[in-house]
Amino acid sequence: MAKKLYKGNEAVAEAAIQAGCRYFFGYPITPQNEIPEYMARRMPKVGGTFLQAESEVAAINMVYGAGGSGARVMTSSSSPGVSLKQEGISYIAGAEVPCVIVNMVRGGPGLGSIQPAQSDYFQATKGGGHGDYHLVVYAPGGIQEAVDLTMKAFDTADLYRMPVMILGDGMIGQMMEPAEIPEDYQPIVTDKSWATTGGGRRVINSLYIQPDELERVNLRLQKKYALIKEKETMYDEYLTEDAELIFAAYGTTARICQSAINMLRADGVKAGLIRPITLWPFPDAPFAAAAARDGVKKFLTVEMSCGQMIEDVKLSVGGRKEVAFYGRTGGMIPMPRDVYHYALSVMR
Amino acid sequence: MAVVFKKTSMLTDVPLHYCPGCTHGIIHRLVAESIEELGAADKAIGVAPVGCAVFAYNYFNCDMQEAAHGRAPAVATGIKRVNRDCVVFTYQGDGDLASIGTAEIVHAAARGENITVIFVNNGIYGMTGGQMAPTTLPGQVTTTSPYGRDTSHCGYPIGISELLSTLKAPSFIERVSVHDVKNVVNAKRAIKEAFRRQIDGKGFSLVEVLSTCPTNWGMNPLDALKWLEANMIPYYPLGNYKDRDKEAASK
Amino acid sequence: MKQELIIAGFGGQGVLLMGKLLAYAGMNEGKEVSWLPSYGPEMRGGTANCSVIVSDEPVAAPIVQEASAVIVMNRPSLDTFEKNVVPGGLLLVNSSLIDVKATRDDIRVYYVPVNDIAAQVGNPRTANIVMLGAFVALTGIVTPEEVLTALRHTFGPAKEHLMPVNEKALAAGAAAVAP
């Protein structure tokens, strides 16, 4: 199949459909509107359902109902809307309902801006709602990867019976790149006898009023999370073998760091990049391994935030090497030249 | 020996946790019997609320989902869109439906979502210990309106049946009570009709059931039934508020 | 070969389409491409710009700050983006709407009256295609044929009748910067 030029938001939407998603509930918010718009056009043609909900709150609860009924279901939003969804996400995690949630992050806090940001990292990876739970969080660095991870997200959600998040940003949503969306994708088939489809006595629920019972549930969830950490952690490395300076960045920011690394290498500075693809589970092993190498002098975390992922980088590095930070916020994008200059100052 | 009365198979054998004299038990039975009598037992999916009926998923003998506070109509929407041939209902109290869940109920009704909503209105938050509800009567004492509901401070009760009946899409909206046998029989008729509308694909149906809370009203069960009749019914008149079948027939 | 390009103008001038056509054409020639638009609350009449990269190598950062070429379709865009051209880079100015000259002397500047040329070829709305013709002729980053293929793809069958005038516009743009 030939590559086509896709806008990120539309690529994510079509990838979801090719992965068997037939239900989409959402609410308009910039910069992800192309997703609900695409679904509104496309779902009726594949026998699926698109419904514009009255709010993000309602949308995520529709996802709960549909996911609890065994359907492959998705919702998408951007930061302020994802804040509204947190209640439902906590319930979905607690009730162990599979679904996919897309967050094309914009600047915050509050109404913030509509420009790209990465300031929802804490919310996405540390449990934005209440309770001891996690989402698997995928952070695509380009449109092809957004396609691949969206399709994988539905499998991961079904496999582990849990909500999975695609954490993009306004740039991923709005930019166009060539990508290939397979039309012969075979979704994994899991046992969904737990789903409410009528005629049974099944209960989708997150209420365990007896503390010992809830503790047992939480410990079981933790076992699941441990298994996910072991099996599903993903990352990419760029020129790290001989690197003295290791960048840590994800999503579009990692691409900007690659440009900066190319500039640094041209100047003889040995720089490389570790790019987490799953933000949860966080890939601490490659950071720990790099921190243990004598040749590695420093780490530099670059984010479109005031410094969120850096906390996980520091935990992984374990105090063995210095971890510096460069960030832009509010919808400002770090430019390769600025990152390059900052990296030079760090290495001086 | 002839069987003259049998518990509906749509209720489980789990003992109800409701307080003595509470009318939730009656309403559960009416809902369960209606579903069974309509032959929908093997395709029923219920959504439990947050509030006194939070454990309803233990009592209704069918597939159930437990929703977040106020969100049951949205959850039911998701269920119904996937299971179009199933009979999907929510069972919600006044705090759940008329306070925190107003957006969800209004929009489910406005869409004509083909679900049935059982709205239990007893004018108070029962589970959390007797706080003021959106349906608490003017002057009524609760733990958060200890001097009586002051309408100059927190406004007037919401008539959900009146409000939703202004919408075009709903098929059937009726307010009933369960304070005596005659009204219980009438409530059963309305609830069954509401489910029938869903089965016939007519769209959104809601039955508002006036109910008692002897514990938090501070009364014995009998006095609570009398109080309902004397105080709630004048404020919340019983009767049908919307019937699109009748509207169509009269045209 | 690599072009890192900023195209800017006001909404409605078709600057985003210019970028998309280049990306399409580049992709169809087997090159690595990316297209990143500015996006804002304005729907029409506001400013619009996009970053386009067409390269033989995989694209790292999709946002362009140090541009090998900048195309400005209106005056505010000249003021904003002239500084982004790398020394020795290319600046294409729509002299139909911009009555001032560029201030830098370390870059190659071409003044192309694209609105006037578009009117001459018979459709004022082809001004962006005229400019694209000039850019493609100067850089050779993609062939004019691929640009037309991309345009035909974008138009679809319903707008096939617009192809001849756009073909003329593309050629007229190239002629305007011919040595």
PDB file of C-alpha atoms in Angstrom, chain A residues 4-148:
ATOM      1  CA  LYS A   4      -0.571   8.988   1.741  1.00  0.00           C
ATOM      2  CA  LEU A   5      -0.176  12.452   3.156  1.00  0.00           C
ATOM      3  CA  TYR A   6      -2.160  12.577   6.405  1.00  0.00           C
ATOM      4  CA  LYS A   7      -2.872  15.255   8.932  1.00  0.00           C
ATOM      5  CA  GLY A   8      -2.100  13.808  12.366  1.00  0.00           C
ATOM      6  CA  ASN A   9      -5.621  14.082  13.720  1.00  0.00           C
ATOM      7  CA  GLU A  10      -7.130  12.403  10.659  1.00  0.00           C
ATOM      8  CA  ALA A  11      -4.474   9.688  10.660  1.00  0.00           C
ATOM      9  CA  VAL A  12      -5.286   8.840  14.270  1.00  0.00           C
ATOM     10  CA  ALA A  13      -9.002   8.709  13.449  1.00  0.00           C
ATOM     11  CA  GLU A  14      -8.571   6.451  10.405  1.00  0.00           C
ATOM     12  CA  ALA A  15      -6.115   4.224  12.271  1.00  0.00           C
ATOM     13  CA  ALA A  16      -8.713   3.761  15.003  1.00  0.00           C
ATOM     14  CA  ILE A  17     -11.294   2.703  12.442  1.00  0.00           C
ATOM     15  CA  GLN A  18      -8.870   0.262  10.830  1.00  0.00           C
ATOM     16  CA  ALA A  19      -8.192  -1.146  14.315  1.00  0.00           C
ATOM     17  CA  GLY A  20     -11.889  -1.966  14.656  1.00  0.00           C
ATOM     18  CA  CYS A  21     -13.081   1.075  16.580  1.00  0.00           C
ATOM     19  CA  ARG A  22     -16.767   1.511  15.749  1.00  0.00           C
ATOM     20  CA  TYR A  23     -17.854   3.919  18.484  1.00  0.00           C
ATOM     21  CA  PHE A  24     -16.636   7.449  19.024  1.00  0.00           C
ATOM     22  CA  PHE A  25     -17.964   9.932  21.561  1.00  0.00           C
ATOM     23  CA  GLY A  26     -16.447  13.403  21.707  1.00  0.00           C
ATOM     24  CA  TYR A  27     -16.823  17.123  22.149  1.00  0.00           C
ATOM     25  CA  PRO A  28     -15.208  19.881  20.068  1.00  0.00           C
ATOM     26  CA  ILE A  29     -12.028  21.524  21.332  1.00  0.00           C
ATOM     27  CA  THR A  30      -9.026  22.929  19.445  1.00  0.00           C
ATOM     28  CA  PRO A  31      -6.542  21.560  18.345  1.00  0.00           C
ATOM     29  CA  GLN A  32      -8.137  18.108  17.869  1.00  0.00           C
ATOM     30  CA  ASN A  33     -11.383  18.976  16.047  1.00  0.00           C
ATOM     31  CA  GLU A  34     -10.372  17.056  12.926  1.00  0.00           C
ATOM     32  CA  ILE A  35     -10.766  13.808  14.901  1.00  0.00           C
ATOM     33  CA  PRO A  36     -14.498  14.150  15.728  1.00  0.00           C
ATOM     34  CA  GLU A  37     -15.095  15.726  12.304  1.00  0.00           C
ATOM     35  CA  TYR A  38     -13.420  12.805  10.560  1.00  0.00           C
ATOM     36  CA  MET A  39     -15.332  10.313  12.693  1.00  0.00           C
ATOM     37  CA  ALA A  40     -18.620  12.088  11.934  1.00  0.00           C
ATOM     38  CA  ARG A  41     -17.959  11.609   8.205  1.00  0.00           C
ATOM     39  CA  ARG A  42     -16.488   8.140   8.368  1.00  0.00           C
ATOM     40  CA  MET A  43     -18.336   6.184  11.070  1.00  0.00           C
ATOM     41  CA  PRO A  44     -21.685   5.982   9.262  1.00  0.00           C
ATOM     42  CA  LYS A  45     -19.855   4.515   6.247  1.00  0.00           C
ATOM     43  CA  VAL A  46     -18.383   1.636   8.240  1.00  0.00           C
ATOM     44  CA  GLY A  47     -21.517   0.865  10.226  1.00  0.00           C
ATOM     45  CA  GLY A  48     -20.183   2.625  13.294  1.00  0.00           C
ATOM     46  CA  THR A  49     -21.513   5.303  15.601  1.00  0.00           C
ATOM     47  CA  PHE A  50     -20.253   8.853  16.043  1.00  0.00           C
ATOM     48  CA  LEU A  51     -22.042  10.875  18.685  1.00  0.00           C
ATOM     49  CA  GLN A  52     -21.228  14.426  19.708  1.00  0.00           C
ATOM     50  CA  ALA A  53     -21.754  14.440  23.458  1.00  0.00           C
ATOM     51  CA  GLU A  54     -23.018  17.395  25.482  1.00  0.00           C
ATOM     52  CA  SER A  55     -19.676  17.619  27.294  1.00  0.00           C
ATOM     53  CA  GLU A  56     -16.367  15.838  27.729  1.00  0.00           C
ATOM     54  CA  VAL A  57     -17.803  14.465  30.952  1.00  0.00           C
ATOM     55  CA  ALA A  58     -20.698  12.851  29.111  1.00  0.00           C
ATOM     56  CA  ALA A  59     -18.412  11.664  26.308  1.00  0.00           C
ATOM     57  CA  ILE A  60     -16.112   9.689  28.614  1.00  0.00           C
ATOM     58  CA  ASN A  61     -19.112   8.166  30.373  1.00  0.00           C
ATOM     59  CA  MET A  62     -20.561   7.098  27.030  1.00  0.00           C
ATOM     60  CA  VAL A  63     -17.164   5.494  26.410  1.00  0.00           C
ATOM     61  CA  TYR A  64     -17.525   3.698  29.752  1.00  0.00           C
ATOM     62  CA  GLY A  65     -20.940   2.334  28.769  1.00  0.00           C
ATOM     63  CA  ALA A  66     -19.872   1.270  25.290  1.00  0.00           C
ATOM     64  CA  GLY A  67     -16.517  -0.164  26.421  1.00  0.00           C
ATOM     65  CA  GLY A  68     -18.303  -1.991  29.222  1.00  0.00           C
ATOM     66  CA  SER A  69     -20.508  -3.496  26.539  1.00  0.00           C
ATOM     67  CA  GLY A  70     -17.427  -4.902  24.825  1.00  0.00           C
ATOM     68  CA  ALA A  71     -17.083  -2.457  21.917  1.00  0.00           C
ATOM     69  CA  ARG A  72     -13.843  -0.927  20.676  1.00  0.00           C
ATOM     70  CA  VAL A  73     -14.452   2.708  21.566  1.00  0.00           C
ATOM     71  CA  MET A  74     -12.501   5.960  21.542  1.00  0.00           C
ATOM     72  CA  THR A  75     -12.787   9.559  22.638  1.00  0.00           C
ATOM     73  CA  SER A  76     -10.467  12.456  21.940  1.00  0.00           C
ATOM     74  CA  SER A  77      -9.945  15.887  23.388  1.00  0.00           C
ATOM     75  CA  SER A  78      -7.316  18.432  24.339  1.00  0.00           C
ATOM     76  CA  SER A  79      -6.022  19.427  27.755  1.00  0.00           C
ATOM     77  CA  PRO A  80      -8.964  21.297  29.377  1.00  0.00           C
ATOM     78  CA  GLY A  81     -11.334  18.683  28.018  1.00  0.00           C
ATOM     79  CA  VAL A  82      -9.131  15.845  29.250  1.00  0.00           C
ATOM     80  CA  SER A  83      -9.208  17.399  32.723  1.00  0.00           C
ATOM     81  CA  LEU A  84     -12.994  17.076  32.572  1.00  0.00           C
ATOM     82  CA  LYS A  85     -12.685  13.442  31.552  1.00  0.00           C
ATOM     83  CA  GLN A  86     -10.544  12.497  34.552  1.00  0.00           C
ATOM     84  CA  GLU A  87     -13.482  11.416  36.699  1.00  0.00           C
ATOM     85  CA  GLY A  88     -14.632   9.000  34.035  1.00  0.00           C
ATOM     86  CA  ILE A  89     -11.099   7.768  33.359  1.00  0.00           C
ATOM     87  CA  SER A  90     -10.686   6.840  37.028  1.00  0.00           C
ATOM     88  CA  TYR A  91     -13.964   4.901  36.942  1.00  0.00           C
ATOM     89  CA  ILE A  92     -12.966   3.188  33.697  1.00  0.00           C
ATOM     90  CA  ALA A  93      -9.617   2.182  35.189  1.00  0.00           C
ATOM     91  CA  GLY A  94     -11.347   0.967  38.351  1.00  0.00           C
ATOM     92  CA  ALA A  95     -13.976  -1.010  36.449  1.00  0.00           C
ATOM     93  CA  GLU A  96     -11.278  -2.358  34.078  1.00  0.00           C
ATOM     94  CA  VAL A  97     -12.990  -1.279  30.895  1.00  0.00           C
ATOM     95  CA  PRO A  98     -10.870  -1.121  27.721  1.00  0.00           C
ATOM     96  CA  CYS A  99     -10.943   2.114  25.718  1.00  0.00           C
ATOM     97  CA  VAL A 100      -8.661   4.585  23.947  1.00  0.00           C
ATOM     98  CA  ILE A 101      -8.391   8.263  24.886  1.00  0.00           C
ATOM     99  CA  VAL A 102      -6.548  10.784  22.712  1.00  0.00           C
ATOM    100  CA  ASN A 103      -5.134  13.989  24.187  1.00  0.00           C
ATOM    101  CA  MET A 104      -3.714  16.482  21.684  1.00  0.00           C
ATOM    102  CA  VAL A 105      -2.125  18.608  24.377  1.00  0.00           C
ATOM    103  CA  ARG A 106      -2.325  22.417  24.374  1.00  0.00           C
ATOM    104  CA  GLY A 107      -0.885  25.011  26.707  1.00  0.00           C
ATOM    105  CA  GLY A 108      -2.200  25.268  30.274  1.00  0.00           C
ATOM    106  CA  PRO A 109      -3.090  25.688  33.087  1.00  0.00           C
ATOM    107  CA  GLY A 110      -6.711  26.744  32.842  1.00  0.00           C
ATOM    108  CA  LEU A 111      -7.990  27.694  29.437  1.00  0.00           C
ATOM    109  CA  GLY A 112      -4.332  28.234  28.563  1.00  0.00           C
ATOM    110  CA  SER A 113      -3.706  28.501  24.835  1.00  0.00           C
ATOM    111  CA  ILE A 114      -4.464  26.383  21.791  1.00  0.00           C
ATOM    112  CA  GLN A 115      -0.815  25.965  20.805  1.00  0.00           C
ATOM    113  CA  PRO A 116       1.218  22.752  21.303  1.00  0.00           C
ATOM    114  CA  ALA A 117       2.385  21.796  24.787  1.00  0.00           C
ATOM    115  CA  GLN A 118       3.518  18.807  26.840  1.00  0.00           C
ATOM    116  CA  SER A 119       2.330  20.065  30.200  1.00  0.00           C
ATOM    117  CA  ASP A 120      -0.156  17.221  30.742  1.00  0.00           C
ATOM    118  CA  TYR A 121       2.599  14.652  31.366  1.00  0.00           C
ATOM    119  CA  PHE A 122       1.923  14.506  35.111  1.00  0.00           C
ATOM    120  CA  GLN A 123      -1.817  14.197  34.519  1.00  0.00           C
ATOM    121  CA  ALA A 124      -1.376  11.415  31.970  1.00  0.00           C
ATOM    122  CA  THR A 125       1.277   9.351  33.736  1.00  0.00           C
ATOM    123  CA  LYS A 126       0.664   9.888  37.431  1.00  0.00           C
ATOM    124  CA  GLY A 127      -3.070   9.236  37.383  1.00  0.00           C
ATOM    125  CA  GLY A 128      -4.992  12.402  36.536  1.00  0.00           C
ATOM    126  CA  GLY A 129      -8.032  11.173  38.428  1.00  0.00           C
ATOM    127  CA  HIS A 130      -8.330   9.749  41.919  1.00  0.00           C
ATOM    128  CA  GLY A 131      -7.058   6.394  43.109  1.00  0.00           C
ATOM    129  CA  ASP A 132      -4.139   4.015  42.495  1.00  0.00           C
ATOM    130  CA  TYR A 133      -4.309   3.483  38.774  1.00  0.00           C
ATOM    131  CA  HIS A 134      -2.355   3.923  35.572  1.00  0.00           C
ATOM    132  CA  LEU A 135      -3.047   4.316  31.903  1.00  0.00           C
ATOM    133  CA  VAL A 136      -0.706   3.003  29.270  1.00  0.00           C
ATOM    134  CA  VAL A 137       0.414   6.277  27.664  1.00  0.00           C
ATOM    135  CA  TYR A 138       1.800   6.291  24.104  1.00  0.00           C
ATOM    136  CA  ALA A 139       3.633   9.392  22.862  1.00  0.00           C
ATOM    137  CA  PRO A 140       3.999   9.343  19.052  1.00  0.00           C
ATOM    138  CA  GLY A 141       6.844  11.312  17.497  1.00  0.00           C
ATOM    139  CA  GLY A 142       5.358  11.531  14.005  1.00  0.00           C
ATOM    140  CA  ILE A 143       2.321  10.677  11.945  1.00  0.00           C
ATOM    141  CA  GLN A 144       3.301   7.107  11.003  1.00  0.00           C
ATOM    142  CA  GLU A 145       4.030   6.359  14.627  1.00  0.00           C
ATOM    143  CA  ALA A 146       0.719   7.968  15.637  1.00  0.00           C
ATOM    144  CA  VAL A 147      -0.993   5.514  13.281  1.00  0.00           C
ATOM    145  CA  ASP A 148       0.917   2.494  14.568  1.00  0.00           C
TER     146      ASP A 148
END
